[in-house]
Coordinates of C-alpha atoms in Angstrom, one line a residue:
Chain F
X26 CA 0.0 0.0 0.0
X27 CA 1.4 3.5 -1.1
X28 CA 0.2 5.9 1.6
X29 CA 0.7 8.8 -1.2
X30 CA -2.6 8.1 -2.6
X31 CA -4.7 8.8 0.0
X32 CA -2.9 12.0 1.3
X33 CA -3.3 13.3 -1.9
X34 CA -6.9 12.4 -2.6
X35 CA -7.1 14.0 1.2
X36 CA -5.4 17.1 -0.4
X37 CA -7.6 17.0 -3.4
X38 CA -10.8 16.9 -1.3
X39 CA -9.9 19.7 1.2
X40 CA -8.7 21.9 -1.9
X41 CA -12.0 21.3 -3.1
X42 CA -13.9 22.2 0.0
X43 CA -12.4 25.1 0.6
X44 CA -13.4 26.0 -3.4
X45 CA -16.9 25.5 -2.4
X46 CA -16.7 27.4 1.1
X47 CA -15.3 30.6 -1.0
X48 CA -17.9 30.1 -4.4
X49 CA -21.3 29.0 -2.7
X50 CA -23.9 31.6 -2.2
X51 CA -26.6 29.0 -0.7
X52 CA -25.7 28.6 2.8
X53 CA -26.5 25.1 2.6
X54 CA -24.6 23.8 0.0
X55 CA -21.9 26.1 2.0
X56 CA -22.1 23.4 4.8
X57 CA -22.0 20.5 2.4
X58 CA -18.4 21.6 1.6
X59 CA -17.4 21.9 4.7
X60 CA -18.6 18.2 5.2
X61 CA -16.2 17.8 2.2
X62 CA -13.1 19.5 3.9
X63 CA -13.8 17.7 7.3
X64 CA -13.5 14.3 5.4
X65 CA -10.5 15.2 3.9
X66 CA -8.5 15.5 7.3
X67 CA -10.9 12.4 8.3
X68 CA -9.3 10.7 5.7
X69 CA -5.8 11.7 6.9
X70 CA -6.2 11.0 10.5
X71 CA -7.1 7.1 9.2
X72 CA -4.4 6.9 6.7
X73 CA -2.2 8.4 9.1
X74 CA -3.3 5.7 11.6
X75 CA -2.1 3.0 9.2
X76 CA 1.0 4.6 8.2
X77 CA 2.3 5.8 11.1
X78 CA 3.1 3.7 14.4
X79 CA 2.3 6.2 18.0
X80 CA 2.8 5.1 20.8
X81 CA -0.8 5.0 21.7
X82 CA -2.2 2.3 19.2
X83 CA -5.2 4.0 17.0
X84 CA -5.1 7.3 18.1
X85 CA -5.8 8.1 14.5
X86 CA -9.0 5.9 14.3
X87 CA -9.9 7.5 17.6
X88 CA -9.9 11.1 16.3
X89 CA -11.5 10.3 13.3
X90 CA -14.5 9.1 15.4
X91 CA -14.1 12.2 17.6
X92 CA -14.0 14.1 14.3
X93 CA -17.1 12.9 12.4
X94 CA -19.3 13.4 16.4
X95 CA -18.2 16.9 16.4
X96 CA -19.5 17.1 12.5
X97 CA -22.6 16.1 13.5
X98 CA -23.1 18.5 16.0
X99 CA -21.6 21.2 13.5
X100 CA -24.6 20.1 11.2
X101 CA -26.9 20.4 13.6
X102 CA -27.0 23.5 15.1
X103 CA -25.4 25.2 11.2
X104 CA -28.7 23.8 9.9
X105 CA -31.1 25.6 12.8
X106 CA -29.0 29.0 12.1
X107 CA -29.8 28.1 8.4
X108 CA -33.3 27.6 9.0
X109 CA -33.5 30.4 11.1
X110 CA -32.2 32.7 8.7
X111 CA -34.4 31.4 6.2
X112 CA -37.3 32.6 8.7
X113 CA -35.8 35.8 8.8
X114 CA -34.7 37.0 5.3
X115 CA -36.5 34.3 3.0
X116 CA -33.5 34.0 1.5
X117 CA -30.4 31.7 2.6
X118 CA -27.9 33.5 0.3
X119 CA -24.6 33.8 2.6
X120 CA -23.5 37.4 0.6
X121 CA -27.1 39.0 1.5
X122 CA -26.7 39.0 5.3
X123 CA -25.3 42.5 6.5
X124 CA -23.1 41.4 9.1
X125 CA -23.0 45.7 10.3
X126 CA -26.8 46.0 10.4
X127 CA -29.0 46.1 13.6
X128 CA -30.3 43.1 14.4
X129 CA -32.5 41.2 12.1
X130 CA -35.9 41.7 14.7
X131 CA -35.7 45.7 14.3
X132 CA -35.6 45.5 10.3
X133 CA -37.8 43.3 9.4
X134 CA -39.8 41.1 10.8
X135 CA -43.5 41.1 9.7
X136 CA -44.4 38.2 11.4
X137 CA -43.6 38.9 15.3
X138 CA -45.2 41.6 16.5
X139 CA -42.7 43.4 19.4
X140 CA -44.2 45.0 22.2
Chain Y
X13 CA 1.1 -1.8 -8.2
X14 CA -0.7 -4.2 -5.7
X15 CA -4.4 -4.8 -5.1
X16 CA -5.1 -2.2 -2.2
X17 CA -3.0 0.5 -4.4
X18 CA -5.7 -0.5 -7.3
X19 CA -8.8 0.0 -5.0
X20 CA -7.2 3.1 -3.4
X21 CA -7.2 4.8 -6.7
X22 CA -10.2 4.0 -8.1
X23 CA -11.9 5.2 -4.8
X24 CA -10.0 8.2 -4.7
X25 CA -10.9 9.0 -8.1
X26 CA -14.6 8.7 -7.1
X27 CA -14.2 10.4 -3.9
X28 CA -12.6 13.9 -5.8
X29 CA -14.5 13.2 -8.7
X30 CA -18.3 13.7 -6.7
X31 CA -16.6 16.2 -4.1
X32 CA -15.4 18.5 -7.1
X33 CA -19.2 18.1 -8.4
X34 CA -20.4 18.8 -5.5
X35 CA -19.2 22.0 -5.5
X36 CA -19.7 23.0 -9.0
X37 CA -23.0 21.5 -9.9
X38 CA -25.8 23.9 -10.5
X39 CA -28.9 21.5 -9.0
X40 CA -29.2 21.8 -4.8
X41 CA -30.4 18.4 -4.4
X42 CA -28.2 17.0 -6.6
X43 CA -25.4 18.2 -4.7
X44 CA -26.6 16.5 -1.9
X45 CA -26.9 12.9 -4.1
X46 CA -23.3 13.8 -5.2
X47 CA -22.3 14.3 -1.6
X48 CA -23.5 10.9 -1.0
X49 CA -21.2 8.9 -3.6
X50 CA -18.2 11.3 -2.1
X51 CA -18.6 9.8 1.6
X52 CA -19.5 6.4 0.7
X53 CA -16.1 6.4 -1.6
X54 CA -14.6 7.7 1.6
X55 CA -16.0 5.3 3.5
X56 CA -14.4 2.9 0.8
X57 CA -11.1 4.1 1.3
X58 CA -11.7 3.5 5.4
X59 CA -12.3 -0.3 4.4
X60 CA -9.3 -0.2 2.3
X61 CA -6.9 1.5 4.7
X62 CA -8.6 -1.4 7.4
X63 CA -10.1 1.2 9.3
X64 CA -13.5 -0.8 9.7
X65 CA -15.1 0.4 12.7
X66 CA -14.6 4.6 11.2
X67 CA -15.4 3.2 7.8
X68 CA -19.6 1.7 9.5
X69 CA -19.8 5.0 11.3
X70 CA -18.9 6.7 8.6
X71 CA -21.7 5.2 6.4
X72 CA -23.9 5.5 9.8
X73 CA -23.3 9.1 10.8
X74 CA -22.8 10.6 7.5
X75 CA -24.3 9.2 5.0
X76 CA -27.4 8.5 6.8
X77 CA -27.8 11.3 9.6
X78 CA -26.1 14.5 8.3
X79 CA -27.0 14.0 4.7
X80 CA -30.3 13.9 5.4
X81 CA -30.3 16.5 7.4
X82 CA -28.6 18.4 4.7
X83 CA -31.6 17.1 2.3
X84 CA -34.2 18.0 5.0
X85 CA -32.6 21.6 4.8
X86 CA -33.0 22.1 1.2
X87 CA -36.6 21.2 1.0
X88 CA -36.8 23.3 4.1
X89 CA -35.6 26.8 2.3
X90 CA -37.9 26.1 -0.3
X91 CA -34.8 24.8 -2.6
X92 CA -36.0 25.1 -6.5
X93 CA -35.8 21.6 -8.7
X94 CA -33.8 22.0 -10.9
X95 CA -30.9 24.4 -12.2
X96 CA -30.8 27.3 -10.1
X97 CA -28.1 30.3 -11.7
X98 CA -27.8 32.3 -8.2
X99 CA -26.0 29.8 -6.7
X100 CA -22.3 31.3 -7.2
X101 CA -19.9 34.5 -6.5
X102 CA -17.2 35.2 -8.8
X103 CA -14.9 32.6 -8.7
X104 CA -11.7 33.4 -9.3
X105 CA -11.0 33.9 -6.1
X106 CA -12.0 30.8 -4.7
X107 CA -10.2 29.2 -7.7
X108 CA -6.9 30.8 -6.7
X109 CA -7.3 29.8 -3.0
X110 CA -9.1 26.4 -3.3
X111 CA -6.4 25.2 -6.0
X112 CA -3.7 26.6 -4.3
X113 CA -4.3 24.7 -1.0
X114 CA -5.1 21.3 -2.3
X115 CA -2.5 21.3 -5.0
X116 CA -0.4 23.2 -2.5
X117 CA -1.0 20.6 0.1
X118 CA -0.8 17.5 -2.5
X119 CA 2.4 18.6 -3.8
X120 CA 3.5 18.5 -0.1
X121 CA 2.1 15.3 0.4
X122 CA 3.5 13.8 -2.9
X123 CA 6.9 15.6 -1.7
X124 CA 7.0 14.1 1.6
X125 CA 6.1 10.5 0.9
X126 CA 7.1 9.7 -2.4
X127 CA 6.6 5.9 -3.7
X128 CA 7.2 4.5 0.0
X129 CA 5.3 1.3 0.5
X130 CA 4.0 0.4 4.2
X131 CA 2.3 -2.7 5.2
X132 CA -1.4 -2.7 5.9
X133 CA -2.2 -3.6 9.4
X134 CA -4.7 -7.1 9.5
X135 CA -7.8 -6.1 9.2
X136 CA -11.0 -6.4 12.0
X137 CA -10.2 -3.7 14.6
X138 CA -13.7 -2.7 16.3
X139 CA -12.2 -4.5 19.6
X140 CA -8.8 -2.9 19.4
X141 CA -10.4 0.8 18.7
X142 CA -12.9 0.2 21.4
X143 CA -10.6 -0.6 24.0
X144 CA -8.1 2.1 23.3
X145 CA -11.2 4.4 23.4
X146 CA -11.9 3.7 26.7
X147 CA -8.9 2.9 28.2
X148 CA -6.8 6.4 26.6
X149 CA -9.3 8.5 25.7
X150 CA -12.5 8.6 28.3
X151 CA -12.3 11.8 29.1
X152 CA -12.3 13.3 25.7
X153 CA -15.0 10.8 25.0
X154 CA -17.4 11.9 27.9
X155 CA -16.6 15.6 27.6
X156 CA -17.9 14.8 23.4
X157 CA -21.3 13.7 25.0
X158 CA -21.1 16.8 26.8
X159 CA -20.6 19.1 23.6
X160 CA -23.6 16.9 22.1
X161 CA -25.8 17.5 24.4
X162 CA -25.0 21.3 24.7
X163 CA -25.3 21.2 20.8
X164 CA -28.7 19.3 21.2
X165 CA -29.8 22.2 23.5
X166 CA -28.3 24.8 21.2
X167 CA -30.0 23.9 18.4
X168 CA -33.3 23.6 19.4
X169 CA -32.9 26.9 20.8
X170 CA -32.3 28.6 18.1
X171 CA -34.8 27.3 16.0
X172 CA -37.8 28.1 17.7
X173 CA -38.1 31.5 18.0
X174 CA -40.7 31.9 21.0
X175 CA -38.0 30.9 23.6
X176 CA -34.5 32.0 22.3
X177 CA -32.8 35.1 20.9
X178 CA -35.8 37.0 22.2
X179 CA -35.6 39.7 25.1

């Protein structure tokens, strides 16, 4: 087995996420590359696990597992941000929200009525 | 040229293939199906590099949990069928900086290792990752059920709006 291949199909992928982090308006398909880049250094982790001998056994598998929990945290609360800004704006285009406006709830927000 | 170094490529190739058409196709959902066929290559790869017990989870977690959550999230936002043309900024940018860090970091890679052969490891681990898991890392472990929870919480917060973000 020729570790090469799989770091560079690691390098590949995470060259390709970042591509998609940088060129994606839609704020979901923002968070689909990111899945992309964490599976790249997923991918390294395990191939580093293989290739390299610690001295704790597996260490590599180990943080891969930690690595793909912590993505699926990521997703979930990304996605309820995305949703919620959906709610807001009607729109989830990442290059539409203001980041030096007021808050969202004093611009415009026909649906909740503030006392 | 053995039989792993075969499988590796051809998985590989699938793997970059979907991811780079993931992020250039012009159809949401279909973005999410390419997704798929990345992380079940991936997956692949796992198998191949006799990472077993990542490579289930993998197919678990990922494939099954966060891309349909991702799915769920495009139908949610009212996603159009079909080719949608808003979907991209200018791109040279993120053509300079995307290309530069993966061929950047593959050159490194490619540098760095060469042709070097390694032996695989035999295969069937689940015991051997399970134990390390709980005998080196249980604190990292428990404080990750922690951060779940917190994210659990977290999220449902900020989704409903009658109890969070409101004074």
């Amino acid at each position: 087995m020729r570790p090469v291949i799989p770091y560079v199909v690691a390098a590949l992928l995470f060259g390709a996420g970042v591509y998609g982090v940088l060129r994606r308006r839609n704020a979901v398909l923002v968070l689909m590359a990111v899945e992309l880049m964490l599976n790249a250094v997923n991918l390294i982790l395990v191939t580093a696990d293989t290739t390299v001998r610690g001295t704790l056994p597996h260490g590599g598998q180990v943080f891969a597992l930690f690595v793909i929990v912590l993505a699926a945290a990521e997703v979930g609360v990304g996605l309820a941000i995305v949703l919620q800004l959906y709610r807001l704006r009607s729109s989830v285009a990442v290059d539409t929200v203001r980041l030096d406006a007021a808050p969202a709830s004093e611009l415009d927000e026909p649906r909740l009525v503030r006392e | 040229m053995t039989g792993a170094d075969v499988l590796l490529l051809a998985l590989g190739a699938v793997a970059v293939g979907s991811g780079v058409l993931v992020v250039t196709t012009d159809q949401l959902v279909r973005a999410g199906l390419y997704l798929v066929v990345c992380l079940g290559a991936i997956a692949g790869l796992y198998l191949v590099l006799t990472a077993e017990l990542v490579a289930w989870v993998q197919v678990l977690i990922y494939v099954g949990a966060v891309v349909v959550l991702l799915l769920f999230a495009v139908m949610l936002t009212r996603a159009p069928i079909g080719r949608s043309p808003d979907l991209n900024r200018p791109g040279l940018p993120a053509v300079l900086i995307g290309g530069g860090a993966g061929l950047g970091l593959a050159v490194l890679f490619a540098d760095a290792f060469r042709f070097t052969k390694v032996d695989l490891p035999s295969p069937g681990n689940a015991e051997a990752i399970g134990t390390e898991l709980f005998r080196s890392w249980v604190l990292p472990f428990e404080v990750l059920s922690v951060l779940l929870l917190a994210a659990l919480v977290g999220a449902i917060i900020v989704s409903r709006p009658d109890i969070g973000s409101r004074p």
